[in-house]
Each structure stands twice: as structure tokens, then as C-alpha cells.
Short mmCIF file of N, CA and C in Angstrom, two decimals:
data_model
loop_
_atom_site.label_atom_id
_atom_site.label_comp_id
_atom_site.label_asym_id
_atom_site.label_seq_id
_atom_site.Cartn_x
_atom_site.Cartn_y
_atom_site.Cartn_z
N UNK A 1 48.40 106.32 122.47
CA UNK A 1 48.09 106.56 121.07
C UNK A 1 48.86 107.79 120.62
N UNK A 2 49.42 107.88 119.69
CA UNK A 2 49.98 109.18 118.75
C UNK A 2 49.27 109.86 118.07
N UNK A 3 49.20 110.81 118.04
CA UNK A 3 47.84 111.11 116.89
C UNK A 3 48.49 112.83 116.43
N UNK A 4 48.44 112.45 115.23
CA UNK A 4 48.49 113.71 114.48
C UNK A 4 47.86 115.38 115.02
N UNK A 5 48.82 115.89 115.54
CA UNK A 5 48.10 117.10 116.33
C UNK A 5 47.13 117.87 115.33
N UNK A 6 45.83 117.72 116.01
CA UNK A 6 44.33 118.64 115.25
C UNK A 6 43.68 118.19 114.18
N UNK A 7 44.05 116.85 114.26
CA UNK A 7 43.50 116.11 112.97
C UNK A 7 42.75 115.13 112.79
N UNK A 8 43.10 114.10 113.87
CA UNK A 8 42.28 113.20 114.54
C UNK A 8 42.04 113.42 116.31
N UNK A 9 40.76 113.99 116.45
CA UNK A 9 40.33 114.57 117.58
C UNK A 9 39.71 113.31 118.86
N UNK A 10 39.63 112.40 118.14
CA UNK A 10 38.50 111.16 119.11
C UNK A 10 37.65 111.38 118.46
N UNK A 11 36.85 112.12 118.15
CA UNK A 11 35.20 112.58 118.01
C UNK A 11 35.30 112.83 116.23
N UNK A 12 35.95 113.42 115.66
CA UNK A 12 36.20 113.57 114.18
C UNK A 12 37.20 113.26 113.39
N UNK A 13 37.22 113.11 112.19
CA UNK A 13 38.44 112.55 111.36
C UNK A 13 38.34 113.43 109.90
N UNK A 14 39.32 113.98 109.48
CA UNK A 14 39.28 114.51 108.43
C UNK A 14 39.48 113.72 107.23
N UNK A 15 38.61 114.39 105.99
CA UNK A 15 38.85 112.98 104.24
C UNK A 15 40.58 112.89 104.54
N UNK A 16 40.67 111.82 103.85
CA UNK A 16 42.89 112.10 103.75
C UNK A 16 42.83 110.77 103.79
N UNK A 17 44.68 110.11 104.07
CA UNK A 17 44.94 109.04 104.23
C UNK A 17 45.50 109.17 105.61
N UNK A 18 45.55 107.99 105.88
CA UNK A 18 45.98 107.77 107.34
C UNK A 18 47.25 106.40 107.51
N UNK A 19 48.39 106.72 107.75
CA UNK A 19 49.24 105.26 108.07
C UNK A 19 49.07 105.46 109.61
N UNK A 20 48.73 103.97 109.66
CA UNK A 20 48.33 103.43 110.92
C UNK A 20 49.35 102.01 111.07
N UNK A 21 50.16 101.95 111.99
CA UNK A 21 50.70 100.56 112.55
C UNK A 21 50.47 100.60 113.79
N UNK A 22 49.79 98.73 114.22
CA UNK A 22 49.44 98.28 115.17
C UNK A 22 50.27 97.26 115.33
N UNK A 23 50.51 97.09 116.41
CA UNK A 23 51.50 96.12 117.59
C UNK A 23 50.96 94.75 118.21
N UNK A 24 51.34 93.56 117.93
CA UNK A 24 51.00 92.36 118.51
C UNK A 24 51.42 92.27 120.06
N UNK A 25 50.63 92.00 120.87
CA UNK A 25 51.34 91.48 122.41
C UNK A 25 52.52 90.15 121.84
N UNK A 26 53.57 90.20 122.90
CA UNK A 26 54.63 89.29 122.51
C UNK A 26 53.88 87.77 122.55
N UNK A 27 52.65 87.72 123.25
CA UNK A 27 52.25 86.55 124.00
C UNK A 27 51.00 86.34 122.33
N UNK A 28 51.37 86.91 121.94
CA UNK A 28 50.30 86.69 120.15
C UNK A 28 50.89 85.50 119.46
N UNK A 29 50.18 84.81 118.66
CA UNK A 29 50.77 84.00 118.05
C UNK A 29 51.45 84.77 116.49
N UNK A 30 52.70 84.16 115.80
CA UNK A 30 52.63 85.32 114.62
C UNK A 30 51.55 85.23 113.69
N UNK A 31 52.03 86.38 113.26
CA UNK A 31 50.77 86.63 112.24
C UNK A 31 51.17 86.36 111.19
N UNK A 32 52.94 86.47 110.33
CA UNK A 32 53.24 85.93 109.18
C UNK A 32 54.84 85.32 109.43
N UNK A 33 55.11 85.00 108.42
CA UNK A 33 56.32 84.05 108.26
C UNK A 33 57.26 85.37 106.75
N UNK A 34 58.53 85.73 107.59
CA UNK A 34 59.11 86.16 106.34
C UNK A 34 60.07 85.02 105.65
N UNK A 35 59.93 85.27 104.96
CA UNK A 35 61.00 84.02 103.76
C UNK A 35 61.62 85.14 102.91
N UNK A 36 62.89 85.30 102.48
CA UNK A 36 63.28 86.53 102.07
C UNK A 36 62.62 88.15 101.93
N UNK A 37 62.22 87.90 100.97
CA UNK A 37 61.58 89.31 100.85
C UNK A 37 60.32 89.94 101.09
N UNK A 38 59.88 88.35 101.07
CA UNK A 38 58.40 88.28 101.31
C UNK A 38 57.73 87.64 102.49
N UNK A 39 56.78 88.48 102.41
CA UNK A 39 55.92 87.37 103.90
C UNK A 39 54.50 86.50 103.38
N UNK A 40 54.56 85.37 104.27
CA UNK A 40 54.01 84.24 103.77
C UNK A 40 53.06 84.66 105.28
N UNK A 41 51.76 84.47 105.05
CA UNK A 41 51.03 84.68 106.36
C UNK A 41 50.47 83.70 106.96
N UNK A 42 50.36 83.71 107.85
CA UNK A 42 49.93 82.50 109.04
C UNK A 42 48.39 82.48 109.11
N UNK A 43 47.81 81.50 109.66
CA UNK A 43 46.27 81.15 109.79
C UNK A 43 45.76 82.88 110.63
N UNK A 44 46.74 83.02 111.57
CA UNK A 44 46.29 84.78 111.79
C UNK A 44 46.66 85.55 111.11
N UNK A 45 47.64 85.92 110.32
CA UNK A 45 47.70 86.84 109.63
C UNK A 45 46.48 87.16 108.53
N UNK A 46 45.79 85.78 107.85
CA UNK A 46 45.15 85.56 106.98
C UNK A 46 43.83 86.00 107.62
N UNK A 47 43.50 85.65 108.74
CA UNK A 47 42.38 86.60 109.75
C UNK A 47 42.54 88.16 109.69
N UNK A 48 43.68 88.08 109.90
CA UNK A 48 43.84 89.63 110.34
C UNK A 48 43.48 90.27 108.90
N UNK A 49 43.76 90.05 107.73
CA UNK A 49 44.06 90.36 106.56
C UNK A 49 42.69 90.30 106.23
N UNK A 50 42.03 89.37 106.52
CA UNK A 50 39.96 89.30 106.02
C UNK A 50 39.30 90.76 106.88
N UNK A 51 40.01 90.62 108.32
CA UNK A 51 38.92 91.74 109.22
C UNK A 51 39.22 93.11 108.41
N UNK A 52 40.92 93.54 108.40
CA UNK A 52 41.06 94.52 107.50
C UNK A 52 40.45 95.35 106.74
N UNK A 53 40.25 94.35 105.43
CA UNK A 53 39.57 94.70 104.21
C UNK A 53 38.31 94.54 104.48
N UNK A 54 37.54 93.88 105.51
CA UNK A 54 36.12 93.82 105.99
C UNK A 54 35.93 94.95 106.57
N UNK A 55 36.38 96.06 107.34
CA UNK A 55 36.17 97.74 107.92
C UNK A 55 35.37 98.55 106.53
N UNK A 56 36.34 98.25 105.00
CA UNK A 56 34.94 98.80 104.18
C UNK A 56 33.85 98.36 104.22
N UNK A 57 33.15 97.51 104.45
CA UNK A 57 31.72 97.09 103.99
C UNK A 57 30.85 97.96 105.49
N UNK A 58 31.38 97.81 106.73
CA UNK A 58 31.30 98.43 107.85
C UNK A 58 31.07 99.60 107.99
N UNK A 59 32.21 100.58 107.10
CA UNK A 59 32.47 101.72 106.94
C UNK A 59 32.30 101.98 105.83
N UNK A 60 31.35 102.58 104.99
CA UNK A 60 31.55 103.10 103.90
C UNK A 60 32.74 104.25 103.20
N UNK A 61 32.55 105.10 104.55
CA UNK A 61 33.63 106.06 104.01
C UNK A 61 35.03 105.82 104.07
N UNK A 62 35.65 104.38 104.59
CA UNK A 62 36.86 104.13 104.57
C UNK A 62 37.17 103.72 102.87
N UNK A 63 38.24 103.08 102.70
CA UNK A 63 38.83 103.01 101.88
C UNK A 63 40.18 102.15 101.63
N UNK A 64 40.50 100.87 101.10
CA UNK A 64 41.74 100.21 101.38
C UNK A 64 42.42 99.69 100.10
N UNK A 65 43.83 99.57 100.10
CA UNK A 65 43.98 99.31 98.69
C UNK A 65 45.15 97.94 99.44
N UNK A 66 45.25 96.62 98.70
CA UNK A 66 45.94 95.96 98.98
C UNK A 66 47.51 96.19 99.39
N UNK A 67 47.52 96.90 98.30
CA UNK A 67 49.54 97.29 98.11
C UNK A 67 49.60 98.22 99.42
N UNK A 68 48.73 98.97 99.95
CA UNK A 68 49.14 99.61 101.38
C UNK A 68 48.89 98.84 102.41
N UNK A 69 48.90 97.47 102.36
CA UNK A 69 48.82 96.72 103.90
C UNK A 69 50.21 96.15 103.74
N UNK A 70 51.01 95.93 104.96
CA UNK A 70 52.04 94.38 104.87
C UNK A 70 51.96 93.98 106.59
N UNK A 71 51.74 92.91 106.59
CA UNK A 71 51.06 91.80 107.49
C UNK A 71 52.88 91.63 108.34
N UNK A 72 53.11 92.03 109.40
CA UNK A 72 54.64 91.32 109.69
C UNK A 72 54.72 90.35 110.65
N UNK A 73 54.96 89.38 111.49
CA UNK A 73 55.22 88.47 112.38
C UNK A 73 54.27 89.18 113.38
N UNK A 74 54.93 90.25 113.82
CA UNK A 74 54.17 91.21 115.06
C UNK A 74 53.76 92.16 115.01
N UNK A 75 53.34 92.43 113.57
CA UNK A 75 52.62 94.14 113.48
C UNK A 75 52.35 93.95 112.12
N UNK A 76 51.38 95.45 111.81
CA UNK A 76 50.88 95.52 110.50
C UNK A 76 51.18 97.20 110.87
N UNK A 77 51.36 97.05 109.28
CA UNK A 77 51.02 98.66 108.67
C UNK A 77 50.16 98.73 107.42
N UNK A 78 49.56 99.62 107.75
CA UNK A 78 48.79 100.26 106.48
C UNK A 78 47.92 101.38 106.66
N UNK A 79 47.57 101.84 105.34
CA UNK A 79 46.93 103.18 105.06
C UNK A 79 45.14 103.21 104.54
N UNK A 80 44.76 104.32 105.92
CA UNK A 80 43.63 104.36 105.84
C UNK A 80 43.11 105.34 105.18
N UNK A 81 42.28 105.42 104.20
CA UNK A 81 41.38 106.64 103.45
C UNK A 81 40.39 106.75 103.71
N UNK A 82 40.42 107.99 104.19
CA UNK A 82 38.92 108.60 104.55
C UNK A 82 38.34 109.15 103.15
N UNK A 83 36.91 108.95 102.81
CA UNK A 83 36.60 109.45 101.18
C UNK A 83 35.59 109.96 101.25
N UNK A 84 34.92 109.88 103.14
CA UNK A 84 33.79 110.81 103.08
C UNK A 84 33.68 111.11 103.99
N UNK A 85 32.39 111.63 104.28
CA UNK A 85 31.69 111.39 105.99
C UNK A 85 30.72 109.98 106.14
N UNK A 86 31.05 109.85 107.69
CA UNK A 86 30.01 109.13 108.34
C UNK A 86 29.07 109.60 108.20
N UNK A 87 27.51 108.97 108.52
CA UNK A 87 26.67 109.33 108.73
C UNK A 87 26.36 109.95 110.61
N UNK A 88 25.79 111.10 110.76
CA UNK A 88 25.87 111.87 111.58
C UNK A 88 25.93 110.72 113.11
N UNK A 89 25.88 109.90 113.12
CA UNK A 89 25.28 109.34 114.24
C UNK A 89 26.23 108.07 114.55
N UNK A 90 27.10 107.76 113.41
CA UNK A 90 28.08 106.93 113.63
C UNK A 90 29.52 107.31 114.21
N UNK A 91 30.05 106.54 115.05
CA UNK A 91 31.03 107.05 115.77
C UNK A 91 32.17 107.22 114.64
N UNK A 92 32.84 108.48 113.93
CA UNK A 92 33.60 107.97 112.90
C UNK A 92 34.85 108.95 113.71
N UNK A 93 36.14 108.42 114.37
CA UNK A 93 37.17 108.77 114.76
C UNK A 93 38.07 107.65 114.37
N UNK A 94 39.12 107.70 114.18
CA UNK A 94 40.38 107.05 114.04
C UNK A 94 40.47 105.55 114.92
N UNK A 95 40.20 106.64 116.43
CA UNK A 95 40.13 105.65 116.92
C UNK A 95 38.75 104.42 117.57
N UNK A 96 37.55 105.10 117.15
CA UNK A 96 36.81 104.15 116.66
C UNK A 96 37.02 103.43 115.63
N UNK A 97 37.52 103.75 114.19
CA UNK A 97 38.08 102.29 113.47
C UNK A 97 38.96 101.72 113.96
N UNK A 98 40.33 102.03 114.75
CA UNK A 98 41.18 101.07 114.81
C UNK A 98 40.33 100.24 115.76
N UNK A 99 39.85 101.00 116.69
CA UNK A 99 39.34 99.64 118.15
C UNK A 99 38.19 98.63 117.46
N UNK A 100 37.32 99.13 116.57
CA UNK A 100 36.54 98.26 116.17
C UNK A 100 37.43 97.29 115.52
N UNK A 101 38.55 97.52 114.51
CA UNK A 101 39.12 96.58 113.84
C UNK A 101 39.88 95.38 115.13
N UNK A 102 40.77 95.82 116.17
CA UNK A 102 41.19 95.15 117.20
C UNK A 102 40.35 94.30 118.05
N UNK A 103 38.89 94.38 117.83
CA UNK A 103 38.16 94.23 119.46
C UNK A 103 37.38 92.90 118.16
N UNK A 104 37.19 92.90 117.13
CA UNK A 104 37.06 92.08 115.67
C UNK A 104 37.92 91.20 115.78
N UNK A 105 39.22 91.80 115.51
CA UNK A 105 40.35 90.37 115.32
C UNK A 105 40.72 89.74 116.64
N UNK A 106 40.23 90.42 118.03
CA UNK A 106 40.79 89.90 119.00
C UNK A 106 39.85 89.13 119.07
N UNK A 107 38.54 89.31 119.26
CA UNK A 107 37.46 88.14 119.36
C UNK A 107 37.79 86.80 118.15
N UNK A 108 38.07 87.06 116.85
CA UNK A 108 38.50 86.07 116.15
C UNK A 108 39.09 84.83 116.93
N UNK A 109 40.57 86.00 117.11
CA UNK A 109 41.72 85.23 118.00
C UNK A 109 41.12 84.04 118.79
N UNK A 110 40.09 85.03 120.14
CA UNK A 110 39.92 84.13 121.14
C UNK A 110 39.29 82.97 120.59
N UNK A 111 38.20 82.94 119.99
CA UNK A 111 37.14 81.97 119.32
C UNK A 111 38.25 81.09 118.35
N UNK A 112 39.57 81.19 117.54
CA UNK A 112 39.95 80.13 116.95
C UNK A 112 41.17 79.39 118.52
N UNK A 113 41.10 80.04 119.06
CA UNK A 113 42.32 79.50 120.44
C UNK A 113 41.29 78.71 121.39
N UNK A 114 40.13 79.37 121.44
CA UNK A 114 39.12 79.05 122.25
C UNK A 114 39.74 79.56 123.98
N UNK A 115 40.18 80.14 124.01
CA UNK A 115 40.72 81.15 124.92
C UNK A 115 39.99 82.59 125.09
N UNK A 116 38.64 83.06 125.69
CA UNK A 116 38.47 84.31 125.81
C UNK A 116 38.93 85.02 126.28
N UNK A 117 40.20 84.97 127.20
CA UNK A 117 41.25 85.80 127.57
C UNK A 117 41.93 86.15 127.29
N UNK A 118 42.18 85.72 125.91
CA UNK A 118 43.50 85.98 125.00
C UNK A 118 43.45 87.35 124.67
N UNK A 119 44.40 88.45 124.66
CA UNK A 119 44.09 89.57 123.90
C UNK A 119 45.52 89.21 123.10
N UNK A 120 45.45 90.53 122.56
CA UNK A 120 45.92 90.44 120.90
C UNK A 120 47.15 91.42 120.82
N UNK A 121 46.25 92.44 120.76
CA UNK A 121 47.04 93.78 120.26
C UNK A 121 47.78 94.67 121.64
N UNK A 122 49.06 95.32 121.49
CA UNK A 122 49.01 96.30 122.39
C UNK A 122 48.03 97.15 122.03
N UNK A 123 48.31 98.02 123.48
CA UNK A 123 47.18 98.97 123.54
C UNK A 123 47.61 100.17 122.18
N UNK A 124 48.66 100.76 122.43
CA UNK A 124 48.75 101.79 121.42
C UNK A 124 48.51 101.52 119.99
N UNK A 125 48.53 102.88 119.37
CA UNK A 125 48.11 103.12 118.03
C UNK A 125 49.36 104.01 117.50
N UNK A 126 49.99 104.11 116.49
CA UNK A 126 50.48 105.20 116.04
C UNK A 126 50.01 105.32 114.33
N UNK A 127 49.58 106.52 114.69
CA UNK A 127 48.75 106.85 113.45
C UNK A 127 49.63 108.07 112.71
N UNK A 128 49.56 108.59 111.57
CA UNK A 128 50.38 109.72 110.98
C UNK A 128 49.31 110.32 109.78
N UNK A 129 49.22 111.31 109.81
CA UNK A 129 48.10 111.97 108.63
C UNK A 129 49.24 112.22 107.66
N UNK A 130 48.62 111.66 106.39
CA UNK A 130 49.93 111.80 105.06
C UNK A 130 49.35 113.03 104.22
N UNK A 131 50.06 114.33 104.69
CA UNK A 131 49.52 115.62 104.08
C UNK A 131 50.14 115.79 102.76
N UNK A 132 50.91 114.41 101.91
CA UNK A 132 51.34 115.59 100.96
C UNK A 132 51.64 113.85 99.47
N UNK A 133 51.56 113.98 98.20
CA UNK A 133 52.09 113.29 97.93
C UNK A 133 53.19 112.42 97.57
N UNK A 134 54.58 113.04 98.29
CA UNK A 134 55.36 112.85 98.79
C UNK A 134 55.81 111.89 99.82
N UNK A 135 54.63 112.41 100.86
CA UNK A 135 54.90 111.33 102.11
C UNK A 135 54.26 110.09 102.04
N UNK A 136 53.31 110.37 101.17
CA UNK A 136 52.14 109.16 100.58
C UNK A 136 53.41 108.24 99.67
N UNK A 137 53.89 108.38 98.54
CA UNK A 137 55.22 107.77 98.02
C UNK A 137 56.11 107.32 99.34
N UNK A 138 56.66 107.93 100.11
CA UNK A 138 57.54 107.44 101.26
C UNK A 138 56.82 106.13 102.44
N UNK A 139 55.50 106.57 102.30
CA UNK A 139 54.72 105.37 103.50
C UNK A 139 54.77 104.33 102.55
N UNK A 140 54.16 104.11 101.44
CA UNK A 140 53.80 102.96 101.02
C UNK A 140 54.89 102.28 99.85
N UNK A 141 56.23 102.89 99.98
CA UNK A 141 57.83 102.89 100.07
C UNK A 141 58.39 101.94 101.20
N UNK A 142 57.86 102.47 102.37
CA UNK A 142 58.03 101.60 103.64
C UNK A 142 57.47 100.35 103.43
N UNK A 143 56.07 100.34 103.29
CA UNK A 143 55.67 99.21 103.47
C UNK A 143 56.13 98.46 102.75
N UNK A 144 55.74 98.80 101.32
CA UNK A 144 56.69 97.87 100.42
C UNK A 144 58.47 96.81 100.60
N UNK A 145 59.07 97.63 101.33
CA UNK A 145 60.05 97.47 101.55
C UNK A 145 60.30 96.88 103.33
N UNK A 146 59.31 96.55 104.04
CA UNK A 146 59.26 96.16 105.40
C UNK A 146 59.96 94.98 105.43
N UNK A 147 58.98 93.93 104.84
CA UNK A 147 59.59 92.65 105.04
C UNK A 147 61.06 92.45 104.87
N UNK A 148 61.53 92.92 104.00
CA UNK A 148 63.15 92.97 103.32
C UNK A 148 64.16 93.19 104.58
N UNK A 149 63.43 94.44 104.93
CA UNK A 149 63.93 94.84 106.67
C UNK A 149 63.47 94.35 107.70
N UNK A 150 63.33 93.07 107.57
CA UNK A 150 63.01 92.53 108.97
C UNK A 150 64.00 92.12 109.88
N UNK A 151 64.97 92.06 109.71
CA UNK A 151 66.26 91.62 110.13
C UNK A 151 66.44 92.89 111.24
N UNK A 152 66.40 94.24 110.87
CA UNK A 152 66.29 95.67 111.63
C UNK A 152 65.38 96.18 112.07
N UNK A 153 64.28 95.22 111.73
CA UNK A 153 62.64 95.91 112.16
C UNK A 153 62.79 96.30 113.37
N UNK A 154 62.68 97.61 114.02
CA UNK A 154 62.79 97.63 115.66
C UNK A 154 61.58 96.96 116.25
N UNK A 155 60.67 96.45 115.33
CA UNK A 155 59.35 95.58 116.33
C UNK A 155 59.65 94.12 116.45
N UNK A 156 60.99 93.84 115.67
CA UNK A 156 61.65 92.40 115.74
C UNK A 156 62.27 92.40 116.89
N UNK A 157 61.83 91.10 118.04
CA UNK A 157 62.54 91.23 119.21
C UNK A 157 63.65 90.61 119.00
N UNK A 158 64.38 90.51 117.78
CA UNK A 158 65.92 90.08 117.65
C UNK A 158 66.72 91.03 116.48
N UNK A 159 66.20 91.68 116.66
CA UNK A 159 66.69 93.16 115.60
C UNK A 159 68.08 93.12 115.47
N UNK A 160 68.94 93.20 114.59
CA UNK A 160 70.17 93.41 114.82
C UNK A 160 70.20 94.90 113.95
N UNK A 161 70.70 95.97 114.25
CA UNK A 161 71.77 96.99 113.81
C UNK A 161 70.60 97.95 114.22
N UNK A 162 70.83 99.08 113.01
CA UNK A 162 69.69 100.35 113.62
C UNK A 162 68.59 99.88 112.19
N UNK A 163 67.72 100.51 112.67
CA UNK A 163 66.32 100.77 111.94
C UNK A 163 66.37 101.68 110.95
N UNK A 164 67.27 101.77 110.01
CA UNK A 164 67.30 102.71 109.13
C UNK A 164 66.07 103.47 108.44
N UNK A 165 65.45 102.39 107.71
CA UNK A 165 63.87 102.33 107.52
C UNK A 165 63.16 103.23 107.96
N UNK A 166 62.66 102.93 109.07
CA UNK A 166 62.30 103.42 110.20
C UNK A 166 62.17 104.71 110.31
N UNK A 167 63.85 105.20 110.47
CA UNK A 167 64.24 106.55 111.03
C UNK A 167 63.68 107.32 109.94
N UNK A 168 64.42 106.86 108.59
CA UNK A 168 64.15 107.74 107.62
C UNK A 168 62.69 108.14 107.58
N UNK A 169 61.65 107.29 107.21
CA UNK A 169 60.61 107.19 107.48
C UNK A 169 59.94 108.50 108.60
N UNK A 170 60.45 108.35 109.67
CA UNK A 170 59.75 109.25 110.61
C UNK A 170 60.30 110.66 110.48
N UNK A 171 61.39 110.61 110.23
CA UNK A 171 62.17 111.87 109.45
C UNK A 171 61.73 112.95 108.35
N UNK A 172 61.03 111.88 107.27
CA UNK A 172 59.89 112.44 106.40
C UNK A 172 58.66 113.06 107.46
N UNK A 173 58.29 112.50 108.18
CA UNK A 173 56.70 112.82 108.91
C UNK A 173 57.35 114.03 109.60
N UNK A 174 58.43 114.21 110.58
CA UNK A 174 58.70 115.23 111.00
C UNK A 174 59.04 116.36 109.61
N UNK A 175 59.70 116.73 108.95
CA UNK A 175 59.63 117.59 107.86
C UNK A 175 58.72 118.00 107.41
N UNK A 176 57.71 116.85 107.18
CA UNK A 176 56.13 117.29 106.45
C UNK A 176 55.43 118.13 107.77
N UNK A 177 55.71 117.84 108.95
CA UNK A 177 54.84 118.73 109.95
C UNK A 177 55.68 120.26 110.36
N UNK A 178 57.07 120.12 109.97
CA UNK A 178 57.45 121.51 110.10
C UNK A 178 57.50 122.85 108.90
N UNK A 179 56.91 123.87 109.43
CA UNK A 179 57.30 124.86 108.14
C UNK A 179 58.62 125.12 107.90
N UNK A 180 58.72 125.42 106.85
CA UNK A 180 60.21 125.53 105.89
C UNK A 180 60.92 126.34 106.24
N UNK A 181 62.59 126.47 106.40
CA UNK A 181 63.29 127.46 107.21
C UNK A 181 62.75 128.60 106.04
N UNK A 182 62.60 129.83 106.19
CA UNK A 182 62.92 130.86 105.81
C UNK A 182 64.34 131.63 105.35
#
């Protein structure tokens, strides 16, 4: 897991947004179909896309807005908002939502395959705390613009060229975590 140094602890999560992309095992079925620019989603993607937006009713203090999800063949991205606290007694860490959301869609999985062995997701998480509204414009910039780049997606196992996307992308997150030359 990646995790934003001092921000997401296991045990606590600070209010904010959160971009989170999760990883399909190669052995997953896809989750969407790109057709130019857009992605057309598959009987899982359309799962994946219900459990999603189902973490609010779960979670009160989360928060999801459509335009920050995009569903890809083998991964999703999107942005999580924290808008409150848990209640004292609920496990509220990062990575208690993502695993609840995974351990949700993986049971889906198994129950429409009828396979209980099936898992789903890799294990990792890479999560990024969006400290500024800047980087908030640049994540959901990305997403917007994913499918288009699928051809370079480095999570496409037929990627051709570099990940421009990508780089730039993480380029912003590194800047936003360093202080400014003097």
C-alpha cells in the first residue's frame, strides 16, 4: 500500500479528498470495454460501479461524486471525501474503506462466477491525499482523460510508448508534497 506520509495512519483518516486506484488480478474478468474515448462497462464493471457508490450509505462520512470515478478494463480510479468523522467505534481508516469495498466486490465476483476462490483485486492500494485545489483539478483531469489514454495506460498489459499521463500526474503529487525552493 502507498499511503500519504502522516495522513492516513491505519487507525485514522483526516476530512480531505483522497485519489485512490485499485488494480484487477490479470486472472479478473474486465471490468469495461474502451471504444474511443469512452468506456462502455462490462456486467463487472457495472458491479463494481453499484458497490462504489454503495460505501456512502455504509459510510456516512464518505462522499462520491460520479465525474471522479472511471471504471478501466483493469483498474479504477477515483476520489474519496472524507466530510466527517466516524462514529467513535467504527473502524474509519483508508484502509478499512478500500478493503471493505474489495472484500464486497470480490464476494460479488465469486457469487456471479460461482467460484469462491476467485479473488479480484491485487493486493495493493495507492492512495494520494489531494492537499490543494490544484491537484484536485489535475486528479480528476486524469481521470477524465484515462480512457483516451488507454493505448499508454501503464496498467494496459499492451501499452505501447510512455505513460505520459501518468508521469505528469505523479509529478504534480511529488511538487504538492515538497516545500518550495527558497
Amino acid at each position: 500500500m502507498v499511503k500519504t506520509p502522516g495522513l492516513s495512519d491505519g487507525l485514522t483518516i483526516q476530512p480531505g479528498a483522497y485519489f485512490v486506484t485499485l488494480v484487477a488480478l490479470p486472472t479478473a474478468p474486465p471490468l469495461a470495454r474502451i471504444q474511443g474515448e469512452q468506456t462502455l462497462l462490462t456486467v463487472w464493471g457495472e458491479a463494481i460501479r453499484a458497490a462504489w457508490f454503495h460505501t456512502t450509505d455504509l459510510r456516512p462520512y464518505v462522499r462520491l461524486d460520479p465525474v471522479e470515478l472511471v471504471i478501466m478494463p483493469n483498474h479504477l480510479h477515483g476520489i474519496l471525501w472524507i466530510v466527517g468523522h466516524a462514529r467513535p467505534e467504527a473502524r474509519a481508516s483508508m484502509a478499512s474503506i478500500i478493503h471493505g469495498f474489495k472484500r464486497t466486490t470480490t464476494r460479488r465476483f465469486q457469487v456471479m462466477q460461482g467460484d469462491m476462490a476467485l479473488r479480484l483485486w491485487q493486493d495493493d492500494l495507492i492512495e494520494h491525499y489531494i492537499r490543494d485545489a490544484f491537484v484536485l483539478h489535475a486528479v480528476r483531469n486524469y481521470i477524465q482523460l484515462n480512457p483516451s489514454h488507454w493505448p499508454q495506460d501503464c496498467c494496459n498489459p499492451l501499452h505501447r510508448g510512455e505513460d505520459d499521463l501518468s508521469q505528469a500526474l505523479w509529478a504534480i503529487f511529488r511538487a504538492s508534497y515538497d516545500p518550495p525552493a527558497r
